Short mmCIF file of C-alpha atoms and ligand atoms in Angstrom, two decimals:
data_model
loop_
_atom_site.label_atom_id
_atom_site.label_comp_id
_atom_site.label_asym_id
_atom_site.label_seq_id
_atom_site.Cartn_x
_atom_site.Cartn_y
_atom_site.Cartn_z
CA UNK A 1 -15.79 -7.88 14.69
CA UNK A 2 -14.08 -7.07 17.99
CA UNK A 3 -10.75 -8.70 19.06
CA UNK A 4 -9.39 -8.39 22.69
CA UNK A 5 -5.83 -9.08 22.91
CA UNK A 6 -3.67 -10.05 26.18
CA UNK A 7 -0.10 -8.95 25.82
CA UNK A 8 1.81 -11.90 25.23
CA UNK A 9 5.13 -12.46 27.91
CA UNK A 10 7.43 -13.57 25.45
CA UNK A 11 7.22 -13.57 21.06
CA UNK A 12 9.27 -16.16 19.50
CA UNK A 13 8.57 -17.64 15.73
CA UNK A 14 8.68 -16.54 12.13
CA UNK A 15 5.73 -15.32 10.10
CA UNK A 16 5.48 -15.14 6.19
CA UNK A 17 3.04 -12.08 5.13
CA UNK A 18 0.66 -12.12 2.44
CA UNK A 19 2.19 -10.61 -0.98
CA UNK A 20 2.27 -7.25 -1.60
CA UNK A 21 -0.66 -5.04 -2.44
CA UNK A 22 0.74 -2.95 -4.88
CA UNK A 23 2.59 -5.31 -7.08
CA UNK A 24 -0.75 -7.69 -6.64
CA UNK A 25 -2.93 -4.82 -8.55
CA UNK A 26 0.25 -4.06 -10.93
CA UNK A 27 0.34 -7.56 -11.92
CA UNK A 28 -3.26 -8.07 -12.42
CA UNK A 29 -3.55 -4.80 -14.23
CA UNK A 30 -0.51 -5.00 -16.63
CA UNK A 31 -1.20 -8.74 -17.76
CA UNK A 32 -4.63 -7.91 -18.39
CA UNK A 33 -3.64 -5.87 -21.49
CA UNK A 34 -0.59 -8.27 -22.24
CA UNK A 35 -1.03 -10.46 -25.66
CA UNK A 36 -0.97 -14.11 -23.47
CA UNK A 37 -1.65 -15.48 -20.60
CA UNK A 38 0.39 -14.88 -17.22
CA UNK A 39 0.83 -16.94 -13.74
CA UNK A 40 0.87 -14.63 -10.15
CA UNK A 41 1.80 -17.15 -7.51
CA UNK A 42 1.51 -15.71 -4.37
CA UNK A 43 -1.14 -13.35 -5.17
CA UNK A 44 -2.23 -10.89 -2.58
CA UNK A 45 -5.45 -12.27 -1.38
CA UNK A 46 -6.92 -9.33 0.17
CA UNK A 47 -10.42 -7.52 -0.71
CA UNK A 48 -8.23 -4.63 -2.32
CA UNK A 49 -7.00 -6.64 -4.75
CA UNK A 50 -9.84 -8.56 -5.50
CA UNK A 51 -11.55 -5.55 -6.00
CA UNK A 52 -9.14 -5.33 -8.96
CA UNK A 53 -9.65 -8.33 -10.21
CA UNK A 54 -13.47 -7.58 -10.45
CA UNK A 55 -13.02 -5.03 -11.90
CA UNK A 56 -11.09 -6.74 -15.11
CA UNK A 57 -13.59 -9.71 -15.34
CA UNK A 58 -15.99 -7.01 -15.83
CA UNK A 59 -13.80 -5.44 -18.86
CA UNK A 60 -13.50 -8.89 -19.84
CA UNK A 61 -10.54 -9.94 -18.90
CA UNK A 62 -10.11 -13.92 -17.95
CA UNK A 63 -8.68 -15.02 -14.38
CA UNK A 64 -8.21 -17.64 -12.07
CA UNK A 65 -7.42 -17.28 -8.44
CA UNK A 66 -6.99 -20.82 -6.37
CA UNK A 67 -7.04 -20.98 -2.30
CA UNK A 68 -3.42 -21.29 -2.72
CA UNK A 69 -2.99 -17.63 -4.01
CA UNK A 70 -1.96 -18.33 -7.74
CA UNK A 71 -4.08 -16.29 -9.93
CA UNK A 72 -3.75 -17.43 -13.59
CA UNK A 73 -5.02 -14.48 -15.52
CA UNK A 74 -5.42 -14.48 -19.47
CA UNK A 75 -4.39 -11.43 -21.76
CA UNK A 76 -6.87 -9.67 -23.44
CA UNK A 77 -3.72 -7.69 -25.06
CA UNK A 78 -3.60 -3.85 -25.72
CA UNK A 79 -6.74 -3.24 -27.41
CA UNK A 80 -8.67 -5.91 -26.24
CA UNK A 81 -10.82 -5.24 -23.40
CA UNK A 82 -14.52 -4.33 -23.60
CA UNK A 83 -17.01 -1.71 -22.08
CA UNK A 84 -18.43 -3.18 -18.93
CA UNK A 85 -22.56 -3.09 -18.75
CA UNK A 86 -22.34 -1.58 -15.24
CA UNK A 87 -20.44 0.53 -12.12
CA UNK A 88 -16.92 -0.67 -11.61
CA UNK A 89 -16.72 -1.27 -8.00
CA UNK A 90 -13.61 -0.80 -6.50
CA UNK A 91 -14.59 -1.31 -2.78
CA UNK A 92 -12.08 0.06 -0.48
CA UNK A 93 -9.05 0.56 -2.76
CA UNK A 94 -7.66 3.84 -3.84
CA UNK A 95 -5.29 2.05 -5.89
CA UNK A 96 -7.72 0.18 -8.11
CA UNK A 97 -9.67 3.08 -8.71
CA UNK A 98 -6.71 5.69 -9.61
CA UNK A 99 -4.98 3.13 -11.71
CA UNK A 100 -8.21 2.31 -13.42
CA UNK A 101 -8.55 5.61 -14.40
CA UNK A 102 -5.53 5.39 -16.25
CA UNK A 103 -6.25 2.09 -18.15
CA UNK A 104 -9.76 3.06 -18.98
CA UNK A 105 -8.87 6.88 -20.14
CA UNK A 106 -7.19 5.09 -22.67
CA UNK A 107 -10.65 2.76 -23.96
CA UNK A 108 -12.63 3.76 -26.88
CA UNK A 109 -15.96 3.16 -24.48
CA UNK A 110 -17.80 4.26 -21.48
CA UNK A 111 -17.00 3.29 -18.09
CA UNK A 112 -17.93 4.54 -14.51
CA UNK A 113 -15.62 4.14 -11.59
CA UNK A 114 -17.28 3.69 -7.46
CA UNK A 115 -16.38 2.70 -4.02
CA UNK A 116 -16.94 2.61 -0.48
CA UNK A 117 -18.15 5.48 1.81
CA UNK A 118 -14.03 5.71 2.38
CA UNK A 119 -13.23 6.10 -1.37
CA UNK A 120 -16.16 8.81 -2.11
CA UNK A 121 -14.66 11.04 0.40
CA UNK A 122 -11.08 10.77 -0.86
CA UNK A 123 -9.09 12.84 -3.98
CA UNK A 124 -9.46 12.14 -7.48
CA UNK A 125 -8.56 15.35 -9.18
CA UNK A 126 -4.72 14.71 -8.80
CA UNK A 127 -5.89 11.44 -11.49
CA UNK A 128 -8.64 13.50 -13.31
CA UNK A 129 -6.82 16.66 -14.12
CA UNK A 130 -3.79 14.93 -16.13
CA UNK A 131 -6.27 12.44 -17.61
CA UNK A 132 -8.14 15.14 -19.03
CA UNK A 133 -5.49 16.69 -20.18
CA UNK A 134 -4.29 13.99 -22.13
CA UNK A 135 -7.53 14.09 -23.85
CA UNK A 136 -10.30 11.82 -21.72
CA UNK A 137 -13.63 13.02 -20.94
CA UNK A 138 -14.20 12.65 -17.07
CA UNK A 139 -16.98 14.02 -15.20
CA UNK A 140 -17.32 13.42 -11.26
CA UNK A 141 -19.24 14.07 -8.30
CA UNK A 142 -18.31 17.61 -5.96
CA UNK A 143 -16.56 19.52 -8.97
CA UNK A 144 -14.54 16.58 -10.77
CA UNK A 145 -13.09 15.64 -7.70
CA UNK A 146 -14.67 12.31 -6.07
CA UNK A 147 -16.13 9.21 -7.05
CA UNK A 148 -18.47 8.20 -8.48
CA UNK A 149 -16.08 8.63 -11.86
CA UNK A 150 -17.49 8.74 -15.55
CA UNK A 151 -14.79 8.06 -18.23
CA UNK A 152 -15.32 8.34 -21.67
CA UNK A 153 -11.98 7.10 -23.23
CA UNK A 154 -9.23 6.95 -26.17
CA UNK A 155 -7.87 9.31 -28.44
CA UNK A 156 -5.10 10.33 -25.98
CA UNK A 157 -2.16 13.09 -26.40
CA UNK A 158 1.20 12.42 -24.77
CA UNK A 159 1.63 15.51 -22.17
CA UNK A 160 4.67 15.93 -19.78
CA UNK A 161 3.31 16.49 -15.82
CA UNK A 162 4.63 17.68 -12.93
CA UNK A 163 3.07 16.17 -10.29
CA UNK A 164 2.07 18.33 -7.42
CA UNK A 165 1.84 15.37 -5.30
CA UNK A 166 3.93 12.26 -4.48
CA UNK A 167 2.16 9.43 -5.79
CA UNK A 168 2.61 5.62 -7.47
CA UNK A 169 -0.63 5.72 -8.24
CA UNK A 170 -0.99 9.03 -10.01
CA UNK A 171 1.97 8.33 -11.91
CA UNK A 172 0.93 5.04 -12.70
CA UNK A 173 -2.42 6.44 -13.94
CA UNK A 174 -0.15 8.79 -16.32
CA UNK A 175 1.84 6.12 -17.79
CA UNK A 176 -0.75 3.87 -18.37
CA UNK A 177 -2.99 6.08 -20.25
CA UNK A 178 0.38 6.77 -21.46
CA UNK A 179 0.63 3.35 -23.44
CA UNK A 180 -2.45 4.66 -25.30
CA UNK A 181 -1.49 7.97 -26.31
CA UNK A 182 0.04 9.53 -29.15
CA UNK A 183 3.29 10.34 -28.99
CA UNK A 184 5.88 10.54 -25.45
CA UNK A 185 4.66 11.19 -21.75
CA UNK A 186 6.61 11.66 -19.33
CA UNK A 187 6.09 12.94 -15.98
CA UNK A 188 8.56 14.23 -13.19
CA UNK A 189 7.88 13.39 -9.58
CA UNK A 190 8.23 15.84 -6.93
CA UNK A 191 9.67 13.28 -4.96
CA UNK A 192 10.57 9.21 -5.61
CA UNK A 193 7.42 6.96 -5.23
CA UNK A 194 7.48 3.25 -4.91
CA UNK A 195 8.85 2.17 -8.71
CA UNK A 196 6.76 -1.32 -8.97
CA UNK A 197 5.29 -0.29 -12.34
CA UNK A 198 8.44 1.22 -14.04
CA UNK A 199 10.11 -1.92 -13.13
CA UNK A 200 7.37 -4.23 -14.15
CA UNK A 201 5.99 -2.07 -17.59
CA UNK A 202 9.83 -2.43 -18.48
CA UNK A 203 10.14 -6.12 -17.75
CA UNK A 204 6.93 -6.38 -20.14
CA UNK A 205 8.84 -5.06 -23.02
CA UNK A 206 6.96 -1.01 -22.96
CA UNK A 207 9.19 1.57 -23.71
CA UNK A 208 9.58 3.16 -20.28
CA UNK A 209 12.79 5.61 -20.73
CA UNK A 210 14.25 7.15 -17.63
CA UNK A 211 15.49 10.29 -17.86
CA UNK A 212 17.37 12.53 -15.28
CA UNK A 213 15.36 11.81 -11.96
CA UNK A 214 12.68 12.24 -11.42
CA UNK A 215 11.76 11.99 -14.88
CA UNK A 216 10.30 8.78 -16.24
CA UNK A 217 8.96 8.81 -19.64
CA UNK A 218 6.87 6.08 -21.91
CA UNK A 219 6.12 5.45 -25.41
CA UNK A 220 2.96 3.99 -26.96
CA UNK A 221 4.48 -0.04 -27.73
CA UNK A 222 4.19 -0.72 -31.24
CA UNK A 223 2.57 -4.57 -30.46
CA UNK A 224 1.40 -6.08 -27.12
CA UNK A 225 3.15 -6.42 -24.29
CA UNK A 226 4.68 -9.63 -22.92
CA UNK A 227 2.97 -11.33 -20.02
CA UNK A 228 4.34 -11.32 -17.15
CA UNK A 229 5.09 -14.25 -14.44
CA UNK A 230 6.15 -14.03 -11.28
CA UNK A 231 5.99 -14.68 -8.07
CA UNK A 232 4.77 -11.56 -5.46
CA UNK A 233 7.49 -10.86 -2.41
CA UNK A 234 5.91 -10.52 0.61
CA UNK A 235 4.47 -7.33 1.21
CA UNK A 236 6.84 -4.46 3.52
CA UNK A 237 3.67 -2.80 5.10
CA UNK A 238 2.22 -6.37 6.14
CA UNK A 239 5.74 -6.97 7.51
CA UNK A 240 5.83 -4.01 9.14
CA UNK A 241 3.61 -4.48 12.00
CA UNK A 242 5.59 -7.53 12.99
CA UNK A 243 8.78 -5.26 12.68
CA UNK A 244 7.61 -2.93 15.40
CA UNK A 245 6.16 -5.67 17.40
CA UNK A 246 9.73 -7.66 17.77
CA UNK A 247 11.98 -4.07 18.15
CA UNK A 248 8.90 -2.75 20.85
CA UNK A 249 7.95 -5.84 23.13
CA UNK A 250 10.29 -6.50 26.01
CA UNK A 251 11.05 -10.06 25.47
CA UNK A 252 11.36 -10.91 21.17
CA UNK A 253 12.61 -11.69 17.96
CA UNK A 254 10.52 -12.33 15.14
CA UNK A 255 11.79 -13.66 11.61
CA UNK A 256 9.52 -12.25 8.99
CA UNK A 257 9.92 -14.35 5.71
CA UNK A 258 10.19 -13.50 1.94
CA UNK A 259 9.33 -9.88 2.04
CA UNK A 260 10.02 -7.21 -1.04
CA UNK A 261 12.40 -4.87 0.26
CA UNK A 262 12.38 -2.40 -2.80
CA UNK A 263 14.36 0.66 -1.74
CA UNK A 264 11.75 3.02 -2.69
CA UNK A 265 9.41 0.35 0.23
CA UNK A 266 12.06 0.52 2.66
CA UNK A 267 11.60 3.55 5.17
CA UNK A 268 10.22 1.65 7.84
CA UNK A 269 13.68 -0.91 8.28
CA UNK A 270 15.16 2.83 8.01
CA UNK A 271 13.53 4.62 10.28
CA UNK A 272 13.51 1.73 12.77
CA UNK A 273 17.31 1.26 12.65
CA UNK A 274 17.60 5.11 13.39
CA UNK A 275 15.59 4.33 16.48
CA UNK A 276 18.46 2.14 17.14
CA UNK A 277 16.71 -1.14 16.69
CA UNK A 278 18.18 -4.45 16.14
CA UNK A 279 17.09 -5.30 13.54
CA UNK A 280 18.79 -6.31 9.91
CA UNK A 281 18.52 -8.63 6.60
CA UNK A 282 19.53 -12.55 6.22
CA UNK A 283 18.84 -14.32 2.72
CA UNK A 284 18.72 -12.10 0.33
CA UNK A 285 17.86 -12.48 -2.96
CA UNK A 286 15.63 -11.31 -6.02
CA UNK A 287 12.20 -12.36 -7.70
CA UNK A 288 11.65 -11.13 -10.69
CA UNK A 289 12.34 -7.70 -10.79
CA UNK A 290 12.06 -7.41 -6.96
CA UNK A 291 14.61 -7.51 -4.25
CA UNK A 292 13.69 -9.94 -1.24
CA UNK A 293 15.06 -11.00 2.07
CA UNK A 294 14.39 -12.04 5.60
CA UNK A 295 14.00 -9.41 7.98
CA UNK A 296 14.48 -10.36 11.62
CA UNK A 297 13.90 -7.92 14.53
CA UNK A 298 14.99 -8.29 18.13
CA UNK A 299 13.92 -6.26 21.75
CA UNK A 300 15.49 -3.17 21.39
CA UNK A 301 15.93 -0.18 23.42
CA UNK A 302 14.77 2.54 21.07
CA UNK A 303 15.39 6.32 20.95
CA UNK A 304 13.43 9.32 19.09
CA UNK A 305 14.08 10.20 15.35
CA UNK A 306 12.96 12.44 12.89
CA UNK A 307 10.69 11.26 10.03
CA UNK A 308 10.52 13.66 6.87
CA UNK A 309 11.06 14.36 3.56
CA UNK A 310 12.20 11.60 0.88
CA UNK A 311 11.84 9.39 4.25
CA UNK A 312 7.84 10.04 3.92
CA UNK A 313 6.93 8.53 0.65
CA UNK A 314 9.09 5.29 1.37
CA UNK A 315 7.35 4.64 4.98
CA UNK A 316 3.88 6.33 3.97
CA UNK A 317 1.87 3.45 4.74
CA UNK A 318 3.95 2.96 7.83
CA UNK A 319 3.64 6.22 9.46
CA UNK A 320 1.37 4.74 12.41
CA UNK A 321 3.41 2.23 13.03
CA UNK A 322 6.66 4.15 13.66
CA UNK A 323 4.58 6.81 15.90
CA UNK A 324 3.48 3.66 17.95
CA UNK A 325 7.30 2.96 18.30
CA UNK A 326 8.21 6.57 19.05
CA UNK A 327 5.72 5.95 22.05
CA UNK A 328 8.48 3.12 23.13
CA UNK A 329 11.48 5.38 22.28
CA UNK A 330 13.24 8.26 24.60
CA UNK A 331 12.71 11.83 24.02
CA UNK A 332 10.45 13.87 21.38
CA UNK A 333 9.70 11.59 17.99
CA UNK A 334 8.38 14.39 14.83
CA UNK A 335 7.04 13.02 11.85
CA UNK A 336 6.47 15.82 9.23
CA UNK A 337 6.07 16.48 5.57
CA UNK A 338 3.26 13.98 6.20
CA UNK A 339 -0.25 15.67 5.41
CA UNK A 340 -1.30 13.20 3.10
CA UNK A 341 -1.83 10.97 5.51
CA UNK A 342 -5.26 12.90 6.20
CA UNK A 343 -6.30 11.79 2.84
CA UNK A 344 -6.01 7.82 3.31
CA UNK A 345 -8.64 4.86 4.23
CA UNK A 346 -9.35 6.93 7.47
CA UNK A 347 -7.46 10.69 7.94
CA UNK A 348 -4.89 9.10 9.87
CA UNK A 349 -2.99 12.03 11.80
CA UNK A 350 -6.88 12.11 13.67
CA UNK A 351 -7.26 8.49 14.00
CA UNK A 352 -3.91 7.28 15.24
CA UNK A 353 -3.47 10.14 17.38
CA UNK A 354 -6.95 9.55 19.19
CA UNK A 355 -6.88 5.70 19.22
CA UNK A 356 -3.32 5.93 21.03
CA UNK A 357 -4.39 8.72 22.97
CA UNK A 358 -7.22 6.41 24.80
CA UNK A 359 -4.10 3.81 25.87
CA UNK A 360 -1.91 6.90 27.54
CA UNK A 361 0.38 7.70 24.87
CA UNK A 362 1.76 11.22 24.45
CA UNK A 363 1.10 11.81 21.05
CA UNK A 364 0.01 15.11 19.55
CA UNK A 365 -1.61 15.98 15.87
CA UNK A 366 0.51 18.57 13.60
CA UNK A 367 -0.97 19.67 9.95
CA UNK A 368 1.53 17.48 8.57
CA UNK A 369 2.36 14.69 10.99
CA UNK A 370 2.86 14.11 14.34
CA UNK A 371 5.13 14.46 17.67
CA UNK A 372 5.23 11.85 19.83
CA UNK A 373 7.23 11.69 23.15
CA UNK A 374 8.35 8.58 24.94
CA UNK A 375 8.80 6.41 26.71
CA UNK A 376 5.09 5.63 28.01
CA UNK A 377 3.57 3.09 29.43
CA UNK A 378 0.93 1.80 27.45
CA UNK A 379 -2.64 0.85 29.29
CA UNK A 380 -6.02 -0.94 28.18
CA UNK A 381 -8.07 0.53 26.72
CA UNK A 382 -11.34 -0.08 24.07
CA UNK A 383 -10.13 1.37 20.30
CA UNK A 384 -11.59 1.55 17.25
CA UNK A 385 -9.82 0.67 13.37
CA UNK A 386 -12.28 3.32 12.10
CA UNK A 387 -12.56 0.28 9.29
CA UNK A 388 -8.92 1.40 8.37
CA UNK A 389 -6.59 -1.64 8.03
CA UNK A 390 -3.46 0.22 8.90
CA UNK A 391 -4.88 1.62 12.21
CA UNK A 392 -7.03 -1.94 12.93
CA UNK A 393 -2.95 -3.75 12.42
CA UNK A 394 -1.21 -0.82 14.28
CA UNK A 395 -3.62 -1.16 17.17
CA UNK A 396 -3.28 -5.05 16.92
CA UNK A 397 0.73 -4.16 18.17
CA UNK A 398 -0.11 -1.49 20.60
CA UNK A 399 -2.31 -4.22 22.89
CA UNK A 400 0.16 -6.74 22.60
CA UNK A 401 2.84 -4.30 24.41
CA UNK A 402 0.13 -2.38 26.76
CA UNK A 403 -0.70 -3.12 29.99
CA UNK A 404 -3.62 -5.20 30.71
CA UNK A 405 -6.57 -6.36 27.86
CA UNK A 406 -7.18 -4.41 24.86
CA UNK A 407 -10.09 -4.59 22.81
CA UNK A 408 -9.96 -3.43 19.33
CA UNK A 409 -13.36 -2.65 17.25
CA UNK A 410 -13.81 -3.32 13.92
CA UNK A 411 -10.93 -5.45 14.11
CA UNK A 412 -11.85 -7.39 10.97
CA UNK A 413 -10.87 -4.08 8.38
CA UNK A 414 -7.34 -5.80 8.53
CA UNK A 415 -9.02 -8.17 5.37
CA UNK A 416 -8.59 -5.20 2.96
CA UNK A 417 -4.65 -5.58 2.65
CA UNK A 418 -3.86 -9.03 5.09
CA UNK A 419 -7.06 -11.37 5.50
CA UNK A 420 -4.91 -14.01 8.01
CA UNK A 421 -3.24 -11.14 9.55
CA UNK A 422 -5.04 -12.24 12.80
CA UNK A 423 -4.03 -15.82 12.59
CA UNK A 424 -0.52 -14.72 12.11
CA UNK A 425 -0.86 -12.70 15.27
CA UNK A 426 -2.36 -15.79 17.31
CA UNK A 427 0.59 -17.97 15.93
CA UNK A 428 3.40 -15.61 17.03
CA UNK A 429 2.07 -14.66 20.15
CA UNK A 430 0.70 -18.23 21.50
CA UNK A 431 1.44 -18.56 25.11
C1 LIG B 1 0.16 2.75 -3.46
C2 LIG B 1 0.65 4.02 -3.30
C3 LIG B 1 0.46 4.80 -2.05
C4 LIG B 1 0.10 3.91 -0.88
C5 LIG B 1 -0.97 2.92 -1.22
C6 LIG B 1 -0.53 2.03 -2.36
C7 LIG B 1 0.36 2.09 -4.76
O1 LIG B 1 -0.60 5.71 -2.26
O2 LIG B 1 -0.31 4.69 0.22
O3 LIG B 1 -1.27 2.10 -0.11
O4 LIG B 1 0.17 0.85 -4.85
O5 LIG B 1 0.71 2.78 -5.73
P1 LIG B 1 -0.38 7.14 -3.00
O6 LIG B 1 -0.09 6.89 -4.43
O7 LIG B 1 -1.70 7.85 -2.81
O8 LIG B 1 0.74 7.80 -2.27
#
C-alpha cells in the first residue's frame, strides 16, 4: 500500500496508542505457562503479537482475543504445553522467536522455530549459544545462527551469562529457560534493557532475585506460577512518533494518552527534552507493575544532542525518530554506540539515512549510528518503509513537516507493531 501525505497547517487533538508490544508478548507468554486463566485488556493488536499468540495455540495453549483488544488466555501451567505437529511461525517478530527459544529449550519435545524473509536474515546465536549451554539441543540454518530453528528441549542446567549484547529478549530467553533448569541462573547485562519480564515473572510469584546490577538471577518455582491480569499501558515507541510530530511541526500540541513510561522505555522523552522540547508528563499513575502517564508535546525550537551509551538501549526503537528531529534541530546531532540498529526489521542506519536523504536532509551513516545536521528544510519526495514499521511510522512524520506531498511505499508495514496507526494520523492531522 502507498500513502501520500499533505503536511497538515496546524495539529491539535489527543491520540491513545495501541498497547505495548513487548509487555503484549510478555503477557501472552508468561500466562501461558501460569496454573489459571488470565485477562490482557488492552492487548496489543498488531501482527507481532499475534504471531505470538499463534504460536501458543499451536503448543496448546487456550486464548481469546475480542475486537476490543482483551485477550482472555487460559494456563496450561509449567509443564503443560505440548509439541506442536508443525513450523512455529513467528512472522515478522524477533521477539516471539528469541523468547520462544527460551520457553521451548525448556520442553521435553521437538519444536522448530521460522519467519519472514526479515527474520531469516537476522541473529540468533546471541539466543542459541546460552540455550545450548544450558543444555538444549539447537541446530540452525548458516552455522547455528538463523532461522529456521530446531529445538529439542528440557533437561536444563542453571549457567550464569554475560551477555555480550544488550538485549530484553536474550535475557528473557535466559530466564525463561531459566524457570526450567536445575538449579540458579543468573545473567549480568552489559548494559540495562527494558525490565518488563523481571517485573512481570516477579509479580507472578517466580523467584527472580536481583543482585548488584546488572545481575538478575531466577530460580526454578517449586509450583506454577500465578496468572497474571492486567491491563497493557500504551506503548512508548507507538507514542513516539506523535512525540516528534508535536515538538517538530511549526504549529502543535498533541496529548498522547495512557502510555507506559518505564524508565528503562524512556530515552526518547529524554533525548527530546535535551533537544529542548516542550514537552512533559500530566496524570500519572501505575497499572500493574507499570508506570503510566500522559505525555503532551508542544512546537518547539529544538537544538542538537548527543545520543549514546545507557541512552541507546532505552530509545533503541526510537533511534529514527530522534535523527528525524535532529534534522529540525541546530547544529551537528551524533547518535553512537548504536550498531545494532543494522540488525533490526530493516538495517536501519542504511534505511533511515537513504529514505531521509531523498527529502534533503543532511544525514550521514557511521558504523554505529548516525550524524545528522540541522536545521533543513524538508522536501517531497517518493520513500520506501523497506516493510519496516519503524521507518514506514518515522517517514509517516517526516511528510507531515516537509514541504509539498510525500508518498510513502509500503506504507501498510506500520500493522506489525500499530495496525490503526494510520487512522490515528488522519484524526490528528484532519484539516
Ligand atoms: C524488545 C527488545 C528490543 C527491541 C524490540 C523489542 C523486547 O530488541 O528492539 O523491538 O520486547 O524485548 P533487542 O532485545 O534485540 O534489543
Amino acid at each position: 500500500m502507498e500513502r501520500t501525505i499533505a503536511p497538515p497547517i496546524s495539529i491539535r487533538g489527543t491520540v491513545t496508542p495501541t498497547g505495548d508490544k513487548s509487555i503484549s508478548h510478555r503477557a501472552a507468554i508468561f500466562n501461558a505457562i501460569a496454573g489459571g486463566e488470565a485477562t490482557v485488556e488492552n492487548f496489543q493488536p498488531g501482527a507481532d503479537c499475534k504471531a505470538t499468540l499463534r504460536c501458543l495455540q499451536a503448543l496448546g495453549v487456550d486464548w481469546k482475543l475480542d475486537e476490543t483488544d482483551v485477550l482472555v488466555i487460559k494456563g496450561a501451567g509449567l509443564g503443560g504445553l505440548r509439541e506442536p505437529n508443525s513450523v512455529l511461525n513467528c512472522g515478522n517478530s524477533g521477539t516471539t522467536i528469541r523468547i520462544m527459544s527460551g520457553l521451548l529449550s525448556g520442553q521435553p519435545f521437538f519444536s522448530i522455530l521460522n519467519g519472514d524473509a526479515s527474520i531469516r536474515e537476522r541473529p540468533m546465536a546471541r539466543v542459541i549459544e546460552p540455550l545450548t549451554t544450558m543444555g538444549a539441543r539447537i541446530s540452525a540454518r548458516d552455522g547455528n545462527s538463523r532461522a529456521p530453528i530446531a529445538i529439542s528441549g528440557g533437561d536444563l542446567t542453571g549457567i550464569t551469562y554475560e551477555m555480550p549484547v544488550a538485549s530484553a529478549q536474550v535475557k528473557t530467553a535466559i530466564l525463561l529457560a531459566g524457570l526450567y533448569a536445575d538449579g540458579e541462573t543468573s545473567i549480568i547485562e552489559p548494559t540495562t534493557t527494558r525490565d518488563h519480564t523481571e517485573r512481570m515473572l516477579q509479580a507472578m510469584g517466580a523467584d527472580i532475585i536481583f543482585g548488584e546490577s546488572p545481575r538478575i538471577t531466577v530460580r526454578p518455582p517449586s509450583h506454577d506460577l500465578s496468572p497474571l491480569s492486567l491491563r497493557v499501558p500504551g506503548d512508548i515507541s507507538s507514542a513516539a512518533p506523535w512525540l516528534v510530530l508535536g515538538a517538530i511541526h511549526p504549529d502543535a500540541e498533541i496529548r498522547v494518552a495512557g502510555v507506559g513510561v518505564n524508565p528503562t522505555r524512556t530515552g526518547i522523552i529524554d533525548a527530546l527534552q535535551s533537544m529542548g522540547a516542550d514537552i512533559w508528563l500530566e496524570e500519572e499513575r501505575t497499572w500493574g507493575a507499570e508506570p503510566v502517564a500522559d505525555v503532551v508535546v508542544r512546537s518547539s525550537k529544538l537544538k542538537h544532542t548527543m545520543v549514546s551509551g545507557n541512552l541507546v538501549p532505552r530509545a533503541i526503537d526510537e533511534l529514527p525518530l530522534i535523527a528525524l528531529a535532529a534534522c529540525f534541530a541546530e547544529g551537528e546531532t551524533v547518535i553512537q554506540d548504536a550498531a545494532e540498529l543494522q540488525l533490526k526489521e530493516s538495517d536501519r542506519i542504511k534505511t533511515t539515512v537513504t529514505e531521509l536523504k531523498k527529502m534533503g536532509a543532511d544525514i550521514e551513516a557511521r558504523p554505529d549510528g548516525f550524524a545528522i545536521r540541522g536545521p533543513t528544510r524538508l522536501k517531497s519526495a517518493k520513500v520506501s518503509s523497506h516493510r519496516d514499521h519503524r521507518i514506514a511510522m518515522m517517514l509517516a512524520v517526516a511528510g507531515a513537516v516537509a514541504q509539498g506531498e510525500t508518498t510513502v511505499r509500503a506504507a501498510d508495514a506500520v500493522a506489525v507493531s500499530y495496525p490503526r496507526f494510520w487512522q490515528d494520523y488522519d484524526k490528528l492531522t484532519r484539516r
